Structure formats: C-alpha cells, structure tokens
Short mmCIF file of N, CA, C and O in Angstrom, two decimals:
data_model
loop_
_atom_site.label_atom_id
_atom_site.label_comp_id
_atom_site.label_asym_id
_atom_site.label_seq_id
_atom_site.Cartn_x
_atom_site.Cartn_y
_atom_site.Cartn_z
N MET H 229 -31.64 -5.62 33.81
CA MET H 229 -30.48 -5.60 32.31
C MET H 229 -31.20 -7.32 31.52
O MET H 229 -30.58 -8.16 32.29
N PRO H 230 -30.73 -7.11 29.79
CA PRO H 230 -31.63 -8.64 29.79
C PRO H 230 -30.33 -9.31 29.28
O PRO H 230 -28.68 -8.49 29.33
N ALA H 231 -30.54 -10.57 29.27
CA ALA H 231 -29.01 -10.90 29.11
C ALA H 231 -28.81 -10.99 27.38
O ALA H 231 -29.63 -11.23 26.70
N GLU H 232 -27.61 -10.70 27.03
CA GLU H 232 -26.99 -10.71 25.73
C GLU H 232 -27.49 -12.28 25.33
O GLU H 232 -27.00 -13.22 25.87
N ALA H 233 -27.67 -12.11 23.61
CA ALA H 233 -28.08 -13.44 22.72
C ALA H 233 -27.06 -14.60 22.36
O ALA H 233 -26.04 -13.64 22.51
N PRO H 234 -26.50 -15.76 22.56
CA PRO H 234 -25.53 -15.87 22.33
C PRO H 234 -25.38 -15.77 20.76
O PRO H 234 -26.02 -15.35 19.87
N ALA H 235 -23.87 -16.09 21.18
CA ALA H 235 -23.44 -14.75 19.90
C ALA H 235 -23.34 -16.20 17.99
O ALA H 235 -23.77 -17.46 18.58
N ALA H 236 -23.44 -15.18 17.16
CA ALA H 236 -23.51 -15.98 15.65
C ALA H 236 -22.29 -17.07 15.26
O ALA H 236 -22.48 -18.28 15.09
N ARG H 237 -21.01 -16.23 15.45
CA ARG H 237 -20.16 -17.35 15.35
C ARG H 237 -19.27 -16.52 15.93
O ARG H 237 -19.12 -15.26 16.21
N VAL H 238 -17.87 -16.64 16.13
CA VAL H 238 -16.80 -16.67 16.13
C VAL H 238 -15.67 -15.73 15.61
O VAL H 238 -16.19 -16.54 13.88
N PRO H 239 -15.48 -14.50 15.44
CA PRO H 239 -15.00 -14.08 14.96
C PRO H 239 -13.78 -15.03 14.23
O PRO H 239 -13.16 -15.67 15.08
N ARG H 240 -13.52 -13.95 13.69
CA ARG H 240 -12.68 -15.60 12.30
C ARG H 240 -10.49 -14.18 12.37
O ARG H 240 -10.64 -13.19 13.18
N ASP H 241 -9.69 -15.51 12.49
CA ASP H 241 -8.50 -15.06 13.05
C ASP H 241 -8.26 -14.70 12.00
O ASP H 241 -8.52 -14.19 10.71
N ARG H 242 -7.36 -13.15 12.10
CA ARG H 242 -6.28 -12.52 10.59
C ARG H 242 -6.29 -13.33 9.54
O ARG H 242 -6.39 -12.96 8.41
N ARG H 243 -5.40 -14.74 9.96
CA ARG H 243 -4.84 -15.80 8.51
C ARG H 243 -6.77 -16.03 7.36
O ARG H 243 -6.83 -15.57 6.66
N GLY H 244 -7.81 -16.03 8.32
CA GLY H 244 -9.17 -16.37 7.75
C GLY H 244 -9.40 -15.32 7.30
O GLY H 244 -10.07 -14.95 5.85
N ARG H 245 -9.52 -14.09 7.40
CA ARG H 245 -10.03 -13.26 7.48
C ARG H 245 -9.06 -12.72 5.86
O ARG H 245 -10.01 -11.73 5.01
N THR H 246 -8.05 -12.48 5.84
CA THR H 246 -7.08 -12.42 4.58
C THR H 246 -8.17 -13.44 3.40
O THR H 246 -7.62 -12.55 2.61
N ILE H 247 -7.82 -14.77 4.35
CA ILE H 247 -7.71 -15.32 3.12
C ILE H 247 -9.47 -15.09 2.39
O ILE H 247 -9.80 -14.89 0.76
N ARG H 248 -9.94 -14.63 2.80
CA ARG H 248 -11.70 -14.38 2.66
C ARG H 248 -11.88 -13.24 1.94
O ARG H 248 -12.42 -12.81 0.51
N THR H 249 -11.21 -12.20 2.52
CA THR H 249 -10.72 -10.77 1.56
C THR H 249 -9.80 -11.35 0.52
O THR H 249 -10.61 -10.61 -0.90
N VAL H 250 -9.24 -11.69 0.34
CA VAL H 250 -8.32 -11.63 -1.10
C VAL H 250 -9.26 -12.71 -2.42
O VAL H 250 -9.50 -12.69 -3.53
N ALA H 251 -10.40 -13.78 -1.30
CA ALA H 251 -10.90 -14.23 -2.32
C ALA H 251 -12.02 -13.60 -3.16
O ALA H 251 -12.16 -13.92 -4.05
N MET H 252 -12.85 -13.00 -1.84
CA MET H 252 -13.82 -11.76 -3.09
C MET H 252 -13.31 -11.01 -3.50
O MET H 252 -13.54 -10.66 -4.46
N THR H 253 -12.09 -10.53 -3.21
CA THR H 253 -11.26 -9.67 -4.26
C THR H 253 -11.09 -10.42 -5.43
O THR H 253 -11.52 -9.87 -6.80
N LEU H 254 -10.50 -11.33 -5.49
CA LEU H 254 -10.48 -12.10 -6.37
C LEU H 254 -11.60 -11.93 -7.68
O LEU H 254 -11.72 -12.40 -8.92
N ALA H 255 -13.16 -12.69 -7.02
CA ALA H 255 -13.67 -13.02 -7.19
C ALA H 255 -14.59 -11.83 -7.77
O ALA H 255 -15.78 -12.70 -9.17
N VAL H 256 -14.25 -11.35 -7.52
CA VAL H 256 -14.36 -9.59 -8.29
C VAL H 256 -14.12 -9.55 -9.42
O VAL H 256 -14.62 -8.92 -10.42
N VAL H 257 -12.73 -9.28 -9.51
CA VAL H 257 -12.26 -8.80 -10.76
C VAL H 257 -11.58 -9.60 -11.17
O VAL H 257 -11.86 -9.38 -12.46
N VAL H 258 -10.91 -10.99 -10.91
CA VAL H 258 -11.33 -11.93 -12.63
C VAL H 258 -12.34 -12.28 -13.11
O VAL H 258 -11.77 -11.61 -14.63
N PRO H 259 -13.58 -12.30 -13.07
CA PRO H 259 -14.16 -11.96 -13.37
C PRO H 259 -14.94 -10.91 -13.76
O PRO H 259 -15.08 -10.92 -15.45
N SER H 260 -14.53 -9.34 -13.88
CA SER H 260 -14.64 -8.07 -14.87
C SER H 260 -13.32 -8.74 -15.95
O SER H 260 -13.69 -7.87 -16.52
N PHE H 261 -12.32 -9.05 -15.22
CA PHE H 261 -11.19 -8.75 -16.48
C PHE H 261 -11.82 -9.80 -17.87
O PHE H 261 -11.70 -9.75 -18.71
N LEU H 262 -12.66 -10.47 -17.40
CA LEU H 262 -12.67 -11.88 -18.58
C LEU H 262 -13.51 -10.99 -19.44
O LEU H 262 -13.62 -11.27 -20.55
N LEU H 263 -14.73 -10.37 -18.92
CA LEU H 263 -16.05 -10.46 -19.13
C LEU H 263 -15.04 -8.78 -19.96
O LEU H 263 -15.45 -8.92 -21.29
N ARG H 264 -14.05 -7.87 -19.34
CA ARG H 264 -13.50 -6.76 -20.61
C ARG H 264 -12.80 -7.34 -21.97
O ARG H 264 -12.99 -6.87 -22.85
N GLU H 265 -12.03 -9.14 -21.70
CA GLU H 265 -11.34 -9.57 -22.60
C GLU H 265 -12.44 -10.19 -24.05
O GLU H 265 -12.35 -10.16 -25.05
N LEU H 266 -14.06 -10.43 -23.35
CA LEU H 266 -15.17 -11.31 -24.22
C LEU H 266 -15.81 -10.08 -24.94
O LEU H 266 -16.10 -9.79 -26.14
N ILE H 267 -15.42 -7.89 -24.54
CA ILE H 267 -16.39 -7.55 -25.14
C ILE H 267 -15.44 -6.68 -25.97
O ILE H 267 -16.10 -6.74 -27.25
N GLU H 268 -14.49 -7.14 -25.79
CA GLU H 268 -13.06 -6.86 -26.55
C GLU H 268 -13.04 -7.32 -27.95
O GLU H 268 -12.93 -6.92 -28.67
N SER H 269 -12.95 -8.66 -27.35
CA SER H 269 -12.80 -9.44 -29.39
C SER H 269 -14.03 -9.52 -29.61
O SER H 269 -14.40 -9.84 -30.08
N ARG H 270 -15.09 -9.19 -28.93
CA ARG H 270 -16.64 -8.42 -29.81
C ARG H 270 -16.32 -7.32 -30.46
O ARG H 270 -16.58 -7.54 -31.65
N PHE H 271 -16.40 -5.96 -30.19
CA PHE H 271 -16.83 -4.53 -29.95
C PHE H 271 -15.38 -3.93 -30.12
O PHE H 271 -15.77 -3.20 -30.59
N GLY H 272 -13.69 -4.58 -29.88
CA GLY H 272 -13.10 -4.72 -30.20
C GLY H 272 -12.87 -3.19 -29.12
O GLY H 272 -13.43 -3.02 -28.35
N ARG H 273 -11.69 -2.23 -29.33
CA ARG H 273 -11.16 -1.87 -28.10
C ARG H 273 -11.70 -0.70 -27.73
O ARG H 273 -12.32 0.27 -29.16
N GLY H 274 -12.10 -0.22 -26.73
CA GLY H 274 -12.73 1.50 -26.50
C GLY H 274 -13.83 1.35 -25.34
O GLY H 274 -13.32 0.84 -24.50
N PRO H 275 -14.75 2.50 -25.29
CA PRO H 275 -15.20 2.68 -24.14
C PRO H 275 -15.88 1.86 -23.18
O PRO H 275 -16.35 1.62 -22.52
N MET H 276 -16.80 1.03 -24.27
CA MET H 276 -17.68 -0.52 -24.25
C MET H 276 -16.82 -1.49 -23.23
O MET H 276 -16.65 -1.61 -22.36
N ALA H 277 -15.75 -1.72 -23.96
CA ALA H 277 -15.30 -2.44 -23.55
C ALA H 277 -13.74 -1.80 -22.19
O ALA H 277 -14.10 -3.16 -20.91
N ASP H 278 -13.58 -1.34 -21.88
CA ASP H 278 -13.62 0.26 -20.74
C ASP H 278 -14.67 -0.36 -19.83
O ASP H 278 -14.23 -0.23 -18.28
N LEU H 279 -15.97 0.12 -19.77
CA LEU H 279 -16.40 0.23 -18.57
C LEU H 279 -17.05 -0.90 -18.74
O LEU H 279 -17.68 -1.20 -17.27
N SER H 280 -16.60 -1.95 -19.12
CA SER H 280 -17.59 -3.64 -18.80
C SER H 280 -16.66 -4.26 -17.53
O SER H 280 -17.33 -4.61 -17.23
N ALA H 281 -15.31 -3.15 -18.33
CA ALA H 281 -14.64 -4.33 -16.66
C ALA H 281 -14.68 -3.78 -16.25
O ALA H 281 -14.15 -4.59 -14.79
N ILE H 282 -15.59 -2.61 -15.57
CA ILE H 282 -16.11 -1.99 -13.93
C ILE H 282 -17.42 -2.17 -13.79
O ILE H 282 -17.19 -2.01 -12.43
N ALA H 283 -18.02 -2.87 -14.69
CA ALA H 283 -19.10 -2.78 -14.85
C ALA H 283 -19.61 -3.67 -13.12
O ALA H 283 -20.41 -3.75 -12.70
N LEU H 284 -19.17 -5.43 -13.17
CA LEU H 284 -19.35 -5.96 -12.30
C LEU H 284 -18.17 -5.54 -11.07
O LEU H 284 -19.24 -6.39 -9.91
N PRO H 285 -17.32 -5.12 -10.70
CA PRO H 285 -16.99 -4.43 -9.52
C PRO H 285 -17.98 -4.16 -8.97
O PRO H 285 -17.72 -3.62 -7.58
N MET H 286 -18.66 -2.37 -9.68
CA MET H 286 -19.28 -1.59 -9.33
C MET H 286 -21.01 -2.20 -9.14
O MET H 286 -20.78 -1.59 -7.73
N ALA H 287 -21.08 -3.29 -9.57
CA ALA H 287 -22.34 -3.66 -8.77
C ALA H 287 -22.01 -4.64 -7.45
O ALA H 287 -22.92 -4.65 -6.69
N ALA H 288 -20.84 -5.73 -7.25
CA ALA H 288 -20.37 -5.94 -5.89
C ALA H 288 -20.31 -5.22 -5.67
O ALA H 288 -20.54 -5.32 -3.55
N THR H 289 -19.66 -4.25 -5.37
CA THR H 289 -19.14 -2.88 -4.43
C THR H 289 -20.57 -2.43 -3.85
O THR H 289 -20.77 -2.14 -2.48
N ALA H 290 -21.03 -1.82 -5.37
CA ALA H 290 -23.20 -1.40 -4.05
C ALA H 290 -23.48 -1.91 -3.26
O ALA H 290 -24.99 -1.86 -2.70
N TRP H 291 -23.62 -4.01 -3.87
CA TRP H 291 -24.53 -4.55 -3.02
C TRP H 291 -23.53 -4.90 -1.79
O TRP H 291 -24.24 -4.63 -0.79
N LEU H 292 -22.22 -4.63 -1.47
CA LEU H 292 -22.07 -5.26 -0.59
C LEU H 292 -21.17 -4.02 0.61
O LEU H 292 -21.24 -3.80 2.13
N ALA H 293 -21.09 -3.12 -0.16
CA ALA H 293 -20.93 -1.54 0.95
C ALA H 293 -22.24 -1.25 2.05
O ALA H 293 -21.70 -0.88 2.93
N PRO H 294 -23.11 -1.09 1.82
CA PRO H 294 -24.26 -1.57 3.61
C PRO H 294 -23.35 -2.38 5.13
O PRO H 294 -23.80 -2.29 5.64
N TYR H 295 -22.94 -3.03 4.43
CA TYR H 295 -22.63 -4.44 4.97
C TYR H 295 -21.26 -3.42 5.59
O TYR H 295 -21.31 -4.55 6.88
N ALA H 296 -20.62 -3.43 5.64
CA ALA H 296 -19.28 -2.21 5.93
C ALA H 296 -19.40 -0.88 6.26
O ALA H 296 -18.69 -0.22 6.14
N SER H 297 -20.30 -0.57 6.39
CA SER H 297 -20.65 0.79 6.81
C SER H 297 -20.44 1.88 5.59
O SER H 297 -19.88 3.06 5.91
N TYR H 298 -20.41 1.80 4.52
CA TYR H 298 -20.23 2.49 3.31
C TYR H 298 -21.27 2.44 3.03
O TYR H 298 -22.58 1.65 2.98
N ARG H 299 -21.48 3.34 1.90
CA ARG H 299 -22.60 3.67 1.33
C ARG H 299 -22.87 3.05 -0.33
O ARG H 299 -21.36 3.19 -0.81
N ARG H 300 -23.83 2.97 -0.37
CA ARG H 300 -23.94 2.26 -2.41
C ARG H 300 -23.43 3.17 -3.29
O ARG H 300 -22.72 2.93 -4.43
N ARG H 301 -23.10 4.59 -2.98
CA ARG H 301 -23.69 5.37 -4.37
C ARG H 301 -21.51 5.35 -4.14
O ARG H 301 -20.38 5.70 -4.95
N ASP H 302 -20.65 4.32 -3.38
CA ASP H 302 -19.47 4.52 -3.26
C ASP H 302 -19.04 3.67 -4.18
O ASP H 302 -17.66 3.41 -4.51
N ALA H 303 -19.39 3.14 -4.65
CA ALA H 303 -19.21 2.04 -5.85
C ALA H 303 -18.76 2.84 -7.27
O ALA H 303 -18.34 2.58 -8.02
N LEU H 304 -19.48 4.38 -6.90
CA LEU H 304 -18.62 5.50 -8.42
C LEU H 304 -17.80 5.53 -8.14
O LEU H 304 -17.05 5.61 -9.20
N LEU H 305 -16.87 5.03 -7.27
CA LEU H 305 -15.46 5.60 -6.89
C LEU H 305 -14.52 4.41 -8.14
O LEU H 305 -13.34 5.23 -8.09
N TRP H 306 -15.19 3.75 -8.23
CA TRP H 306 -15.04 2.89 -9.60
C TRP H 306 -13.94 3.78 -11.03
O TRP H 306 -13.12 3.14 -11.67
N LEU H 307 -14.75 5.23 -10.83
CA LEU H 307 -14.88 5.46 -12.21
C LEU H 307 -13.98 6.49 -12.09
O LEU H 307 -13.70 6.48 -13.41
N ALA H 308 -13.50 7.26 -10.88
CA ALA H 308 -12.25 8.01 -10.76
C ALA H 308 -10.92 6.97 -10.34
O ALA H 308 -9.87 7.87 -10.61
N GLY H 309 -11.45 5.76 -10.25
CA GLY H 309 -9.48 5.26 -9.56
C GLY H 309 -9.70 4.40 -8.70
O GLY H 309 -8.65 3.09 -8.62
N PRO H 310 -9.90 4.85 -7.07
CA PRO H 310 -9.64 4.18 -6.34
C PRO H 310 -10.65 2.93 -5.73
O PRO H 310 -10.91 2.46 -4.59
N GLY H 311 -11.32 1.82 -6.74
CA GLY H 311 -12.30 1.79 -6.76
C GLY H 311 -12.56 0.56 -5.84
O GLY H 311 -13.01 -0.19 -5.32
N ILE H 312 -11.14 -0.45 -6.59
CA ILE H 312 -10.52 -1.34 -6.24
C ILE H 312 -9.92 -1.06 -4.37
O ILE H 312 -10.14 -2.30 -3.50
N TYR H 313 -9.23 0.09 -4.40
CA TYR H 313 -9.07 0.12 -2.98
C TYR H 313 -10.73 0.25 -1.88
O TYR H 313 -10.23 -0.30 -0.93
N VAL H 314 -10.86 0.77 -2.28
CA VAL H 314 -12.47 0.37 -1.41
C VAL H 314 -13.49 -0.75 -1.02
O VAL H 314 -13.66 -1.10 -0.28
N PHE H 315 -13.62 -1.45 -2.43
CA PHE H 315 -13.92 -3.23 -2.75
C PHE H 315 -12.70 -3.57 -1.76
O PHE H 315 -13.48 -4.58 -0.58
N ALA H 316 -11.66 -3.79 -1.52
CA ALA H 316 -10.80 -3.98 -0.68
C ALA H 316 -10.96 -4.27 0.89
O ALA H 316 -11.17 -4.88 1.90
N VAL H 317 -11.54 -2.44 1.41
CA VAL H 317 -11.70 -2.53 2.71
C VAL H 317 -13.08 -3.15 2.38
O VAL H 317 -13.18 -3.10 3.63
N ILE H 318 -14.09 -2.55 1.68
CA ILE H 318 -15.40 -3.36 2.58
C ILE H 318 -15.36 -4.41 2.17
O ILE H 318 -16.03 -6.12 3.22
N ALA H 319 -14.57 -5.88 1.50
CA ALA H 319 -14.29 -6.84 1.70
C ALA H 319 -13.36 -7.79 2.94
O ALA H 319 -13.45 -8.22 3.69
N TRP H 320 -12.77 -6.70 3.40
CA TRP H 320 -12.03 -7.18 4.69
C TRP H 320 -12.94 -6.68 5.62
O TRP H 320 -13.19 -8.01 6.55
N ARG H 321 -14.15 -5.88 5.61
CA ARG H 321 -14.96 -5.23 6.69
C ARG H 321 -16.00 -6.21 6.53
O ARG H 321 -16.67 -7.50 7.56
N VAL H 322 -16.02 -6.77 5.53
CA VAL H 322 -17.44 -8.18 5.32
C VAL H 322 -16.73 -9.27 5.79
O VAL H 322 -17.80 -10.44 6.40
N ALA H 323 -15.69 -9.93 5.69
CA ALA H 323 -15.15 -10.84 6.20
C ALA H 323 -14.68 -11.51 7.47
O ALA H 323 -15.16 -12.27 7.99
N LEU H 324 -15.75 -10.19 8.17
CA LEU H 324 -15.47 -10.42 9.90
C LEU H 324 -17.08 -10.46 10.38
O LEU H 324 -17.51 -10.88 11.02
N ALA H 325 -18.11 -10.54 9.24
CA ALA H 325 -19.55 -9.92 9.79
C ALA H 325 -20.33 -10.80 10.54
O ALA H 325 -19.39 -12.63 10.16
N PRO H 326 -21.28 -11.41 11.40
CA PRO H 326 -22.10 -9.86 11.85
C PRO H 326 -21.10 -9.32 12.71
O PRO H 326 -21.50 -7.93 13.16
N TYR H 327 -19.80 -9.65 13.42
CA TYR H 327 -18.98 -8.26 14.37
C TYR H 327 -18.80 -7.55 13.65
O TYR H 327 -17.80 -7.65 12.18
N ARG H 328 -18.12 -6.36 13.57
CA ARG H 328 -17.16 -5.47 13.45
C ARG H 328 -16.79 -4.91 14.20
O ARG H 328 -17.01 -4.64 15.79
N ASP H 329 -15.50 -4.11 13.67
CA ASP H 329 -14.39 -4.06 14.57
C ASP H 329 -14.43 -2.65 14.54
O ASP H 329 -12.86 -1.66 14.29
N TRP H 330 -15.13 -2.38 13.58
CA TRP H 330 -14.72 -0.62 13.39
C TRP H 330 -15.75 0.10 13.97
O TRP H 330 -16.91 -0.86 13.88
N ARG H 331 -15.94 1.95 14.53
CA ARG H 331 -16.88 1.96 14.68
C ARG H 331 -17.97 2.35 14.03
O ARG H 331 -17.37 3.32 12.85
N PRO H 332 -19.21 2.42 13.89
CA PRO H 332 -20.33 2.16 12.94
C PRO H 332 -20.45 3.73 12.93
O PRO H 332 -20.38 4.81 13.71
N ARG H 333 -21.67 3.83 11.46
CA ARG H 333 -21.41 5.50 12.04
C ARG H 333 -23.18 5.90 12.30
O ARG H 333 -23.36 5.27 12.73
N PRO H 334 -22.98 7.04 12.82
CA PRO H 334 -23.76 7.22 13.55
C PRO H 334 -25.42 6.66 13.58
O PRO H 334 -26.05 6.60 14.37
N GLU H 335 -25.46 7.05 11.86
CA GLU H 335 -26.98 6.75 12.02
C GLU H 335 -26.67 4.60 11.97
O GLU H 335 -28.38 4.25 11.96
N GLU H 336 -26.58 4.17 12.49
CA GLU H 336 -26.05 2.69 12.59
C GLU H 336 -25.96 2.47 14.29
O GLU H 336 -26.07 1.57 14.72
N LEU H 337 -25.46 3.26 15.15
CA LEU H 337 -25.73 2.64 16.21
C LEU H 337 -26.56 2.82 16.82
O LEU H 337 -26.70 1.60 17.72
N PRO H 338 -28.04 2.69 16.71
CA PRO H 338 -29.56 2.30 17.44
C PRO H 338 -29.38 0.73 17.23
O PRO H 338 -29.95 0.62 18.05
N ARG H 339 -28.16 -0.06 16.11
CA ARG H 339 -28.98 -1.56 15.90
C ARG H 339 -28.04 -2.28 16.31
O ARG H 339 -27.31 -3.19 16.19
N MET H 340 -26.74 -0.98 16.49
CA MET H 340 -25.20 -1.62 17.17
C MET H 340 -25.40 -2.23 18.83
O MET H 340 -26.05 -1.16 19.06
N ARG H 341 -24.48 -2.91 19.29
CA ARG H 341 -24.42 -3.52 20.58
C ARG H 341 -23.17 -3.65 20.82
O ARG H 341 -22.08 -4.71 20.09
N TRP H 342 -22.09 -2.78 21.48
CA TRP H 342 -20.67 -3.18 21.77
C TRP H 342 -20.55 -5.18 22.85
O TRP H 342 -21.75 -5.27 23.04
N SER H 343 -20.11 -5.55 21.85
CA SER H 343 -19.94 -7.15 22.50
C SER H 343 -19.33 -7.19 23.66
O SER H 343 -18.22 -6.44 24.50
N ARG H 344 -19.95 -7.51 24.62
CA ARG H 344 -19.69 -7.53 26.43
C ARG H 344 -18.70 -9.18 26.53
O ARG H 344 -18.41 -8.96 27.49
N ASP H 345 -19.27 -10.22 25.44
CA ASP H 345 -18.25 -11.45 25.60
C ASP H 345 -16.77 -11.03 25.20
O ASP H 345 -16.45 -10.76 24.66
N PRO H 346 -16.38 -12.03 26.75
CA PRO H 346 -14.82 -12.09 26.22
C PRO H 346 -13.89 -12.18 25.42
O PRO H 346 -13.14 -12.06 24.79
N GLU H 347 -14.90 -13.48 24.84
CA GLU H 347 -14.71 -14.16 23.57
C GLU H 347 -14.40 -13.05 22.27
O GLU H 347 -13.93 -13.63 21.38
N HIS H 348 -15.77 -12.21 22.48
CA HIS H 348 -15.65 -11.19 21.13
C HIS H 348 -15.06 -9.65 21.65
O HIS H 348 -16.21 -8.53 21.31
N ALA H 349 -14.88 -9.36 22.80
CA ALA H 349 -13.78 -8.43 23.22
C ALA H 349 -13.61 -7.16 22.07
O ALA H 349 -12.68 -8.04 20.69
N GLY H 350 -13.70 -5.91 21.91
CA GLY H 350 -13.50 -5.29 21.54
C GLY H 350 -14.60 -5.48 19.87
O GLY H 350 -13.22 -4.35 18.35
N THR H 351 -15.36 -5.74 19.45
CA THR H 351 -16.01 -5.71 18.37
C THR H 351 -17.43 -4.95 19.00
O THR H 351 -17.90 -5.57 20.06
N TRP H 352 -18.85 -4.46 17.71
CA TRP H 352 -19.57 -4.58 17.70
C TRP H 352 -20.68 -5.26 17.08
O TRP H 352 -19.56 -6.74 16.48
N TYR H 353 -21.28 -5.82 17.55
CA TYR H 353 -21.99 -6.28 16.83
C TYR H 353 -23.95 -6.38 16.23
O TYR H 353 -24.69 -5.56 16.93
N LEU H 354 -24.48 -6.18 14.72
CA LEU H 354 -25.23 -5.71 14.46
C LEU H 354 -26.68 -6.52 15.20
O LEU H 354 -26.37 -7.99 15.43
N THR H 355 -27.59 -5.81 16.31
CA THR H 355 -28.63 -6.12 15.96
C THR H 355 -30.04 -6.77 16.01
O THR H 355 -30.82 -7.44 15.49
N GLU H 356 -30.51 -5.38 14.83
CA GLU H 356 -31.30 -5.63 13.74
C GLU H 356 -30.97 -5.08 12.45
O GLU H 356 -29.39 -4.92 11.91
N PRO H 357 -32.31 -5.46 11.83
CA PRO H 357 -32.13 -5.76 10.46
C PRO H 357 -31.57 -3.91 10.00
O PRO H 357 -32.11 -3.00 10.41
N SER H 358 -31.04 -3.82 8.77
CA SER H 358 -30.91 -2.24 8.10
C SER H 358 -32.04 -1.66 7.46
O SER H 358 -33.03 -2.39 7.12
N GLY H 359 -32.96 -0.66 7.78
CA GLY H 359 -33.28 0.30 7.59
C GLY H 359 -34.18 0.15 5.86
O GLY H 359 -34.53 -0.14 5.39
N ASP H 360 -32.99 0.54 4.92
CA ASP H 360 -33.17 0.58 3.50
C ASP H 360 -32.68 -0.58 3.17
O ASP H 360 -32.91 -0.73 1.61
N ALA H 361 -31.95 -1.29 3.33
CA ALA H 361 -30.92 -2.20 2.17
C ALA H 361 -31.78 -3.30 3.20
O ALA H 361 -31.51 -4.46 2.09
N ARG H 362 -32.46 -3.60 3.73
CA ARG H 362 -33.66 -5.09 4.45
C ARG H 362 -32.27 -5.81 4.50
O ARG H 362 -32.38 -6.67 3.63
N HIS H 363 -31.39 -6.04 5.41
CA HIS H 363 -30.55 -7.02 5.42
C HIS H 363 -30.02 -7.16 6.60
O HIS H 363 -30.03 -5.61 7.88
N THR H 364 -29.43 -7.49 7.72
CA THR H 364 -27.71 -7.93 8.55
C THR H 364 -26.96 -8.22 8.31
O THR H 364 -26.76 -7.66 6.74
N ALA H 365 -26.18 -8.65 8.99
CA ALA H 365 -24.83 -9.00 8.24
C ALA H 365 -24.80 -10.65 7.35
O ALA H 365 -26.11 -11.00 7.89
N LEU H 366 -23.89 -10.82 6.71
CA LEU H 366 -23.91 -11.83 5.96
C LEU H 366 -23.65 -12.78 6.57
O LEU H 366 -23.13 -12.79 7.80
N GLY H 367 -24.27 -13.95 6.57
CA GLY H 367 -23.42 -15.19 6.83
C GLY H 367 -24.46 -15.66 7.25
O GLY H 367 -25.17 -16.83 7.38
#
C-alpha cells in the first residue's frame, strides 16, 4: 500500500471555520447591497436594482459551488429565495477546504480519499483536480 502524502494543512477548529464562513458571506452580501443602492440611485427603483442585488451573490455561488459538492446551477436559487442559505452552506464547506466533512457525491468519489491520519480523522481529502471545474480545493 502506498504511503499517504502529508496533509496540506490541519483542519480548522469550529470557531475559525465559523469566522471564515461569516466573513465569506459578508464579503458577498454587503457589496451586493451597495451595488443595489448605486443602481437604485442612478436608475431608480425597479427590476434592474433588484436583479443587481443578487448578481454578485449568484456569481460567487456559481464560482464556489464545485468546491463544496454543489452544482453551478444552484446559484439560480438566488432568484427563488433560498440563495443565501445555499451560499452559507457552501461557505461553511469551503471554510474547511481541502478537507471535507460531508460525503462526496458519487461522481466525486474517484477523486477523494478517506483520511486515515488521526489528526484528520473523519474527513475526506481531495486528491485530484475536478474534471470540468479544473480546480482542486481552495487554499
């Protein structure tokens, strides 16, 4: 059996992961409100101002989704309402990257390895880049 490669970094504690999640969420939501206010002040209230408020969060969700075992099309949930919840889950998962404490989707299993290291017990580790997204884990 081949020896496991050394871990890229130690999984973060819950407090650090929470701080990173909140920071990612605020870094997406606050600028979207500012963009909405700018558009509204220039063009007035209306659909363009409303759509500008979710344009940045949708783009961020689509970009981060593959890192968290979500599909890019899940960004469309911002149009229906639960987008902030989906983004919060994605941010929570990305905050632990490259380790994963959730079960990978079936198409991800060939690229994942269950960590046997006692320091990283209970996590999956991404070993190969994703086919269509051309990335490994953040970090």
